[in-house]
Short mmCIF file of C-alpha atoms in Angstrom, two decimals:
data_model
loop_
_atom_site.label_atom_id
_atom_site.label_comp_id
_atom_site.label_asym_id
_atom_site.label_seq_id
_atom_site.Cartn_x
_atom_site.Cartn_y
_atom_site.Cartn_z
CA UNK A 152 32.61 7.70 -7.81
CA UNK A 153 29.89 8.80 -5.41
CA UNK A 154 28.17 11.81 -6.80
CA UNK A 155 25.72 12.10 -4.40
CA UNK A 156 26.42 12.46 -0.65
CA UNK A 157 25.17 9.41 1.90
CA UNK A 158 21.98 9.63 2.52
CA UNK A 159 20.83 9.67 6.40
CA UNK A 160 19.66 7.00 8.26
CA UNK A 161 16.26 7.54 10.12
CA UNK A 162 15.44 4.61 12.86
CA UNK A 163 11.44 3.95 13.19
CA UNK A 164 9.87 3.02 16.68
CA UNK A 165 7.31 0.70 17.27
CA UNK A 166 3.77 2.52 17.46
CA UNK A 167 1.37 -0.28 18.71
CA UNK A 168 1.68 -4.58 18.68
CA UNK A 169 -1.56 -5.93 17.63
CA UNK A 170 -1.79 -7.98 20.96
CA UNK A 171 -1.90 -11.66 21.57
CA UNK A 172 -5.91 -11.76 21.88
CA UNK A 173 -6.52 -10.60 18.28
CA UNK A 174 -3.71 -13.21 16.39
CA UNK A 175 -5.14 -15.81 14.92
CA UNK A 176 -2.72 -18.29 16.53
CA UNK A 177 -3.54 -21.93 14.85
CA UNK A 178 -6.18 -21.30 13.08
CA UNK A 179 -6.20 -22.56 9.17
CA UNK A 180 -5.46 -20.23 6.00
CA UNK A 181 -4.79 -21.07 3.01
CA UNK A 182 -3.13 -17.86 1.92
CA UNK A 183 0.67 -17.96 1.64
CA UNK A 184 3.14 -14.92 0.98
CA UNK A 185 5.52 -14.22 -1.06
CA UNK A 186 8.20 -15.48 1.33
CA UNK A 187 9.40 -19.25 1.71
CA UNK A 188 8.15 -19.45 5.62
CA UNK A 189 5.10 -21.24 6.69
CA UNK A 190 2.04 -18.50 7.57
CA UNK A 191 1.89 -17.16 10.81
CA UNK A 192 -0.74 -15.79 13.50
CA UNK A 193 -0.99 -12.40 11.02
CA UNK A 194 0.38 -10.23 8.55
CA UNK A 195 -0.27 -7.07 8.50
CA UNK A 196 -0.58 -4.89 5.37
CA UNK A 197 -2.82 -1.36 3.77
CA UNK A 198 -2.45 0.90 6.67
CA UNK A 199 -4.63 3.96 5.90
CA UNK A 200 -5.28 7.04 8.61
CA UNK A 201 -8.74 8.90 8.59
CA UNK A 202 -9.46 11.76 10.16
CA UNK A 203 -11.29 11.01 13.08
CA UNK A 204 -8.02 9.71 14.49
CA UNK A 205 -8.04 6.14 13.16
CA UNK A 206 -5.51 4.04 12.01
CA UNK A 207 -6.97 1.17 9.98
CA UNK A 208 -4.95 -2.25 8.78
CA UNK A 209 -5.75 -5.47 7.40
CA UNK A 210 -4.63 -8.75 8.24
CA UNK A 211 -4.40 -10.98 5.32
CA UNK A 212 -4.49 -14.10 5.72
CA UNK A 213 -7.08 -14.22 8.15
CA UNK A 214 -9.52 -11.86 5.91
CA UNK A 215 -9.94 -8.94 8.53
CA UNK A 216 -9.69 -5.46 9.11
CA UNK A 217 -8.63 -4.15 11.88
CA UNK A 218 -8.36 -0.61 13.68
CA UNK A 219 -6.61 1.14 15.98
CA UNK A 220 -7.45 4.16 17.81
CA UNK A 221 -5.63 7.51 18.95
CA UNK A 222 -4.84 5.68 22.09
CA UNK A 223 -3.45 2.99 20.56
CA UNK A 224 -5.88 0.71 21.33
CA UNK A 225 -6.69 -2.20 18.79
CA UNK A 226 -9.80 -3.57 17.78
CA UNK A 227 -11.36 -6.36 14.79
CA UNK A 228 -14.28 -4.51 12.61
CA UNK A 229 -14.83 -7.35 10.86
CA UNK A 230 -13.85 -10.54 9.50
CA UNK A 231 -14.63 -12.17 5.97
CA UNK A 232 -13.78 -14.50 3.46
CA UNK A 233 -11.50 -13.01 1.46
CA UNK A 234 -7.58 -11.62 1.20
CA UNK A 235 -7.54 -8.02 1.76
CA UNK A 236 -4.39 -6.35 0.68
CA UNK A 237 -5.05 -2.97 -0.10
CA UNK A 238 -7.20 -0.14 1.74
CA UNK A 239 -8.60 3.46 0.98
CA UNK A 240 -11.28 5.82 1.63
CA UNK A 241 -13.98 7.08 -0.58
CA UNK A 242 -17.20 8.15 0.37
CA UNK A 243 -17.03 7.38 3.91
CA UNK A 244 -16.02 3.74 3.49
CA UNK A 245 -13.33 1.78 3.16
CA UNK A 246 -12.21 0.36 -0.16
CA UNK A 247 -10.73 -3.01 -0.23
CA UNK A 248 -8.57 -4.59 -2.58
CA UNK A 249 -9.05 -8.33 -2.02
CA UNK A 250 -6.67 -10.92 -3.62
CA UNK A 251 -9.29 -13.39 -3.65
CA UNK A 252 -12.66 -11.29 -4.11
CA UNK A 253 -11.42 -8.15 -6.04
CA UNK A 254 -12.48 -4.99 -5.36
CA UNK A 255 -14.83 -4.36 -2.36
CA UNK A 256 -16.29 -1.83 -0.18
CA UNK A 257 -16.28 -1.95 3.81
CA UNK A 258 -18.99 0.03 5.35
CA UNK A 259 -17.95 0.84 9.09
CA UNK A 260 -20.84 2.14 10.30
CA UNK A 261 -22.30 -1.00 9.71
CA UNK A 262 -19.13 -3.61 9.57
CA UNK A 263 -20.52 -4.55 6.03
CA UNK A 264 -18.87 -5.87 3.87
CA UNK A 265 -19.54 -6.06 -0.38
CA UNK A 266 -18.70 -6.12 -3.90
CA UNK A 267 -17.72 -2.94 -5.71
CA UNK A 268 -16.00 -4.44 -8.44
CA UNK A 269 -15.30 -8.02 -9.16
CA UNK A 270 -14.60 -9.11 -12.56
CA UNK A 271 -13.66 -7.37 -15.78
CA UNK A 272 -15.77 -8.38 -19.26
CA UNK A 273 -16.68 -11.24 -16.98
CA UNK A 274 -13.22 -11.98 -15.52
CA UNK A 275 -12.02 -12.42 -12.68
CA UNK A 276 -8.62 -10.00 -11.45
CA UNK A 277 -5.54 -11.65 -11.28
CA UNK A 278 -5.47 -10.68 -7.71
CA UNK A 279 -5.79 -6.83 -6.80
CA UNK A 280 -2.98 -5.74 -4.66
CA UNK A 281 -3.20 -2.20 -3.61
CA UNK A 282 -5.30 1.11 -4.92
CA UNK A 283 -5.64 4.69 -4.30
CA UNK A 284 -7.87 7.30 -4.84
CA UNK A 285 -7.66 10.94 -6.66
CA UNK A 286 -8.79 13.66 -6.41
CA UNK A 287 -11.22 13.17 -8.85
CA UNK A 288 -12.57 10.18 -7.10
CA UNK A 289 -11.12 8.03 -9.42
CA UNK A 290 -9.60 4.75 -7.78
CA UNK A 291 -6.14 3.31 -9.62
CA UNK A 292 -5.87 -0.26 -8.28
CA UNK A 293 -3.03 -2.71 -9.21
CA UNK A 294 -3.76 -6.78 -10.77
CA UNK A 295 -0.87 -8.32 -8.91
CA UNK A 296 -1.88 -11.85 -9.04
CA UNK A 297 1.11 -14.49 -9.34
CA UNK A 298 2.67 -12.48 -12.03
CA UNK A 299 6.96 -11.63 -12.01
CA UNK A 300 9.93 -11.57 -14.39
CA UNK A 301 8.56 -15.17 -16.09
CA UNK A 302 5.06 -13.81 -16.54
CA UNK A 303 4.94 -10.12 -16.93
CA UNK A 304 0.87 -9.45 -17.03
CA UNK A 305 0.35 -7.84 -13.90
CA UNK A 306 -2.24 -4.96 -14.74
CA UNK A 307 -2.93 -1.33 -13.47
CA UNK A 308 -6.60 -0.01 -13.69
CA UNK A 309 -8.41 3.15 -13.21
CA UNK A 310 -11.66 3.41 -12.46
CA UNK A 311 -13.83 6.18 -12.74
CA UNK A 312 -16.61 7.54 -11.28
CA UNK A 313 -18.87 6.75 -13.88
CA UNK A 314 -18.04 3.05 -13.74
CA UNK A 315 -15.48 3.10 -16.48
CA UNK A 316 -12.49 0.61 -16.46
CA UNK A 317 -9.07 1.44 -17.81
CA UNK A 318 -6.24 -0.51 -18.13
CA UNK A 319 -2.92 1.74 -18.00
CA UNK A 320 -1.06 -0.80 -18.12
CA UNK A 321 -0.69 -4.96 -18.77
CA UNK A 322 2.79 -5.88 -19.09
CA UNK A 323 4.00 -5.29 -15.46
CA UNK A 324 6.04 -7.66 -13.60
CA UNK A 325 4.06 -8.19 -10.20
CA UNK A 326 2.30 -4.50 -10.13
CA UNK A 327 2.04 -3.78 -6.49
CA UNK A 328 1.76 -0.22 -4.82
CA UNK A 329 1.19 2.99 -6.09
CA UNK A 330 0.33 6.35 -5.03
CA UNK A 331 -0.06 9.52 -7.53
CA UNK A 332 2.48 12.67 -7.24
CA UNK A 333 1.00 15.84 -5.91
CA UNK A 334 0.44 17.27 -8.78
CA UNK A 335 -1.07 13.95 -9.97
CA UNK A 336 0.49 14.52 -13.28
CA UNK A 337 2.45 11.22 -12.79
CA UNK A 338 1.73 7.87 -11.18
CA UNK A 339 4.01 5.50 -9.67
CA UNK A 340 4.24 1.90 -9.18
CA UNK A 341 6.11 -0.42 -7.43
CA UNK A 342 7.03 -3.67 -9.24
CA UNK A 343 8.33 -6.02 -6.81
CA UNK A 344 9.45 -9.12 -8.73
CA UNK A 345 11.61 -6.74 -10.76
CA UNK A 346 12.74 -4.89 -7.87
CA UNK A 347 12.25 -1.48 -9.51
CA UNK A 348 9.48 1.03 -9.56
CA UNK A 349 7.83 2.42 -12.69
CA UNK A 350 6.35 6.55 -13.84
CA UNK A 351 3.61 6.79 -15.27
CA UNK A 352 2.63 10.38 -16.99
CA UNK A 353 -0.69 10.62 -16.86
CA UNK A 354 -2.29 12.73 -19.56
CA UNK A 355 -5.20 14.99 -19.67
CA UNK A 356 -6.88 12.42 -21.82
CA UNK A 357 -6.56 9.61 -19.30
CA UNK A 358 -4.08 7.42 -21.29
CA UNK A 359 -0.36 7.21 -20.36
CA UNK A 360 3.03 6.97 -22.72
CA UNK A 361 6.65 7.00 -22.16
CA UNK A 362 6.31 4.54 -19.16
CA UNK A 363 10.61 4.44 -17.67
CA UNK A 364 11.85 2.95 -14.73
CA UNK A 365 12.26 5.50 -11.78
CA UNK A 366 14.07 3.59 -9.15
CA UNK A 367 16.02 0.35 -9.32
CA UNK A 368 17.23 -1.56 -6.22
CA UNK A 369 18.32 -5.30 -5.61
CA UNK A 370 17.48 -8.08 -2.75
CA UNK A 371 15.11 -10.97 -2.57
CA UNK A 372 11.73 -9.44 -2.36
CA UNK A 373 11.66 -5.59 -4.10
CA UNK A 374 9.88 -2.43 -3.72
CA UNK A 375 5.97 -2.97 -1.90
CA UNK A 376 4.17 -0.23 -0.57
CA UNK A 377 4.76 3.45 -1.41
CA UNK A 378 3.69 7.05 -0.06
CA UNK A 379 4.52 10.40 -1.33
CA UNK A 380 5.28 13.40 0.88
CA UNK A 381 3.92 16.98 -0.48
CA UNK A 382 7.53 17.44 -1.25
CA UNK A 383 7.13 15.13 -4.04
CA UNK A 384 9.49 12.53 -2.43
CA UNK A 385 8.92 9.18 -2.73
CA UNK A 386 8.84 6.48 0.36
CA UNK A 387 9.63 2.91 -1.15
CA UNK A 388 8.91 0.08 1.08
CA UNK A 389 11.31 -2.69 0.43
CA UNK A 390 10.15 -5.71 2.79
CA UNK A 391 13.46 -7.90 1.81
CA UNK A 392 16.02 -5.28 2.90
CA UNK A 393 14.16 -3.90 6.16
CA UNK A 394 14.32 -0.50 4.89
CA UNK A 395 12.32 2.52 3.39
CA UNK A 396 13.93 4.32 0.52
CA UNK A 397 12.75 8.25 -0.28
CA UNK A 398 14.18 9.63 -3.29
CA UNK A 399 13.27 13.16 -4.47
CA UNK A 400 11.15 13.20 -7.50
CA UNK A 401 14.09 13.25 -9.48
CA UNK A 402 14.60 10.14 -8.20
CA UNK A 403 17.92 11.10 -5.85
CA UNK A 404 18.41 9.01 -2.58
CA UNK A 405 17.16 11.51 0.61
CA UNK A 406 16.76 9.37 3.76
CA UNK A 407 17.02 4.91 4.30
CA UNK A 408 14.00 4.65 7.17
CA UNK A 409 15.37 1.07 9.15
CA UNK A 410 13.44 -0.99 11.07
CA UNK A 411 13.01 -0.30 14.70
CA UNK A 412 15.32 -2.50 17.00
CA UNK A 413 12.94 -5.10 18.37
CA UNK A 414 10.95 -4.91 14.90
CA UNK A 415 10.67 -7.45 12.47
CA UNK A 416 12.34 -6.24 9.08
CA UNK A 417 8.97 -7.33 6.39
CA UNK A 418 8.24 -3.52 6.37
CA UNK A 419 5.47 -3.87 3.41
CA UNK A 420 3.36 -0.69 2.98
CA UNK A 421 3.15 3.18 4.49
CA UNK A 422 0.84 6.03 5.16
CA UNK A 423 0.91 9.14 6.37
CA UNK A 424 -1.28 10.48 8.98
CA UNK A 425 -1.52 11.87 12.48
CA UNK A 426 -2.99 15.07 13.61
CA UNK A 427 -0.76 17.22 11.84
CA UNK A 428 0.14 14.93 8.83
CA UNK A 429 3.62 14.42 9.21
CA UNK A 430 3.55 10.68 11.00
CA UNK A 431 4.40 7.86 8.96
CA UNK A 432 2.77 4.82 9.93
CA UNK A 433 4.71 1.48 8.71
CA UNK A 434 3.17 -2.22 8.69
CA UNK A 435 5.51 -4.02 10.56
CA UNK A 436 3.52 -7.44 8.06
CA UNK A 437 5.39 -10.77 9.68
CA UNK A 438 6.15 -9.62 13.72
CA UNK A 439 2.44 -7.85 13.67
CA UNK A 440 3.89 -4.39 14.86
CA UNK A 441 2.61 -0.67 13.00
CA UNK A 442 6.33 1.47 13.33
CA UNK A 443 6.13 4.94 12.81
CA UNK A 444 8.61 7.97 12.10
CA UNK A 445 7.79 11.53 12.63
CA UNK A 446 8.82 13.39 8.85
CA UNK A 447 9.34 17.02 8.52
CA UNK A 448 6.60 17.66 6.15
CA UNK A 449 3.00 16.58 5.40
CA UNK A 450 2.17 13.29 3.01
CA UNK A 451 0.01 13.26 0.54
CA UNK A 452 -3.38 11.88 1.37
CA UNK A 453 -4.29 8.62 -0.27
CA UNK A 454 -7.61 8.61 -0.13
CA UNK A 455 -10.86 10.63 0.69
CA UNK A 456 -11.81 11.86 4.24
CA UNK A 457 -14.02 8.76 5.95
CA UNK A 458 -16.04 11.60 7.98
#
């Protein structure tokens, strides 16, 4: 029995195609996905929007950020040795989450690029996947690493202003994006290997109890990258399937976003942005395409203004 009534289907577009010049065609990286195919020229992840009209992504295996402006033109800021996977803004830079160097800051005004946080009690991270920050400039990041349903120890910190380090949680199987409600009285994250994302109440204290499983789903690769509309619905990125789920915060199906038709279907992370909010911007990872849909309300930021 179907309680609920099909949910519409909403077809992206393609927004830009990093071009031919910037792919890193034959060059050597030793990074490999998730996936079973051999790397290619890029893959595209961590789109963010600022509001002087940027679109930021990063390419990981290849260790660079790139941008693209309000006329769609692409450019490299910078290139490094590390895996960047994850990207906000806080303080007018842009904060990285590196699988292979942790947690880093990118100054653009200067295309610099260093450490912010690297180790824990002298420790390297597992491999930081993805992060956001609140509204009380505190950044949640997740500890992805090579964890899954065999080795559930993926982490999810907070850090605070003051330098503090939390761990909300250390039993996840591969921990991988996460955004904060609007009221930011609950925090979600995507756990890919178990193809299922997690809520997290957040109390006033900092801690979090009562962890449950918010959204289940099925395929090869699960849920990725997520964004939150002011709504309170949910956009689920779900690379394997081609598809973006939103789900009110009750966690009932709204709209299936589908790949545009000459897109590739690896759709791994979202943002909103645009002038007026209401564009979502979709890393197209594998063909090196950004899609985008036009949504009928504002997102939820992600991260501080960079100006």
């Amino acid at each position: 029995m179907n309680f609920y009534p099909t949910p519409p289907v909403i077809q992206a577009e393609i927004y830009v195609r990093i071009p031919d010049s910037l792919r890193c065609t034959g060059q050597p990286t030793e990074w490999r996905g998730g996936s079973t195919l051999p790397a290619s020229d890029i893959f595209l992840e961590a789109p963010i929007y600022t509001t002087d009209g940027h679109l930021y992504v990063v390419d990981i295996p290849y260790g660079r950020i790139l941008k693209i402006d309000d006329h769609r033109n692409v450019t490299e800021c910078v290139r490094y040795d590390g895996e960047p996977n994850g990207l906000v803004v806080q303080h007018g830079c842009l904060v990285i989450a590196d699988y292979k160097q942790g947690i880093l800051l990118f100054d653009p005004e200067n295309s610099s690029v260093s450490p912010l946080l690297t180790r824990r009690n002298l420790e390297r991270f597992k491999g930081p996947n993805d992060l956001i920050v609140s509204s009380k400039n505190e950044i949640y990041f997740t500890d992805q690493g090579q964890t899954g349903m065999t080795d559930q120890s993926g982490c999810v910190y907070r850090l605070s202003p003051n330098g503090k380090l939390d761990c909300l949680l250390s039993n996840g199987a591969s921990p991988n994006g996460l955004v904060l409600s609007p009221d930011e009285r609950f925090l979600y994250v995507a756990m890919t290997r178990s193809n299922s994302v997690w809520r997290l109440p957040l109390h006033q204290d900092g801690t979090t109890s009562k962890v449950g499983l918010f959204f289940q789903s099925f395929g090869c690769a699960g849920p990725d990258g997520l964004a939150m509309d002011e709504e309170g619905s949910l956009f689920i990125c779900h690379p394997s399937l081609g598809s973006i789920f939103v789900v009110d915060s009750e966690g009932v199906p709204k709209a299936r976003i589908i790949t545009a038709p000459t897109g590739g279907k690896n759709l791994t992370n979202c943002t909103f942005g645009g002038p007026d909010g209401r564009m979502l911007f979709i890393t197209d990872s594998m063909e090196g395409n950004v899609q985008c849909v036009k949504w009928h309300c504002r997102g939820v930021p992600r991260s501080n203004s960079l100006t």
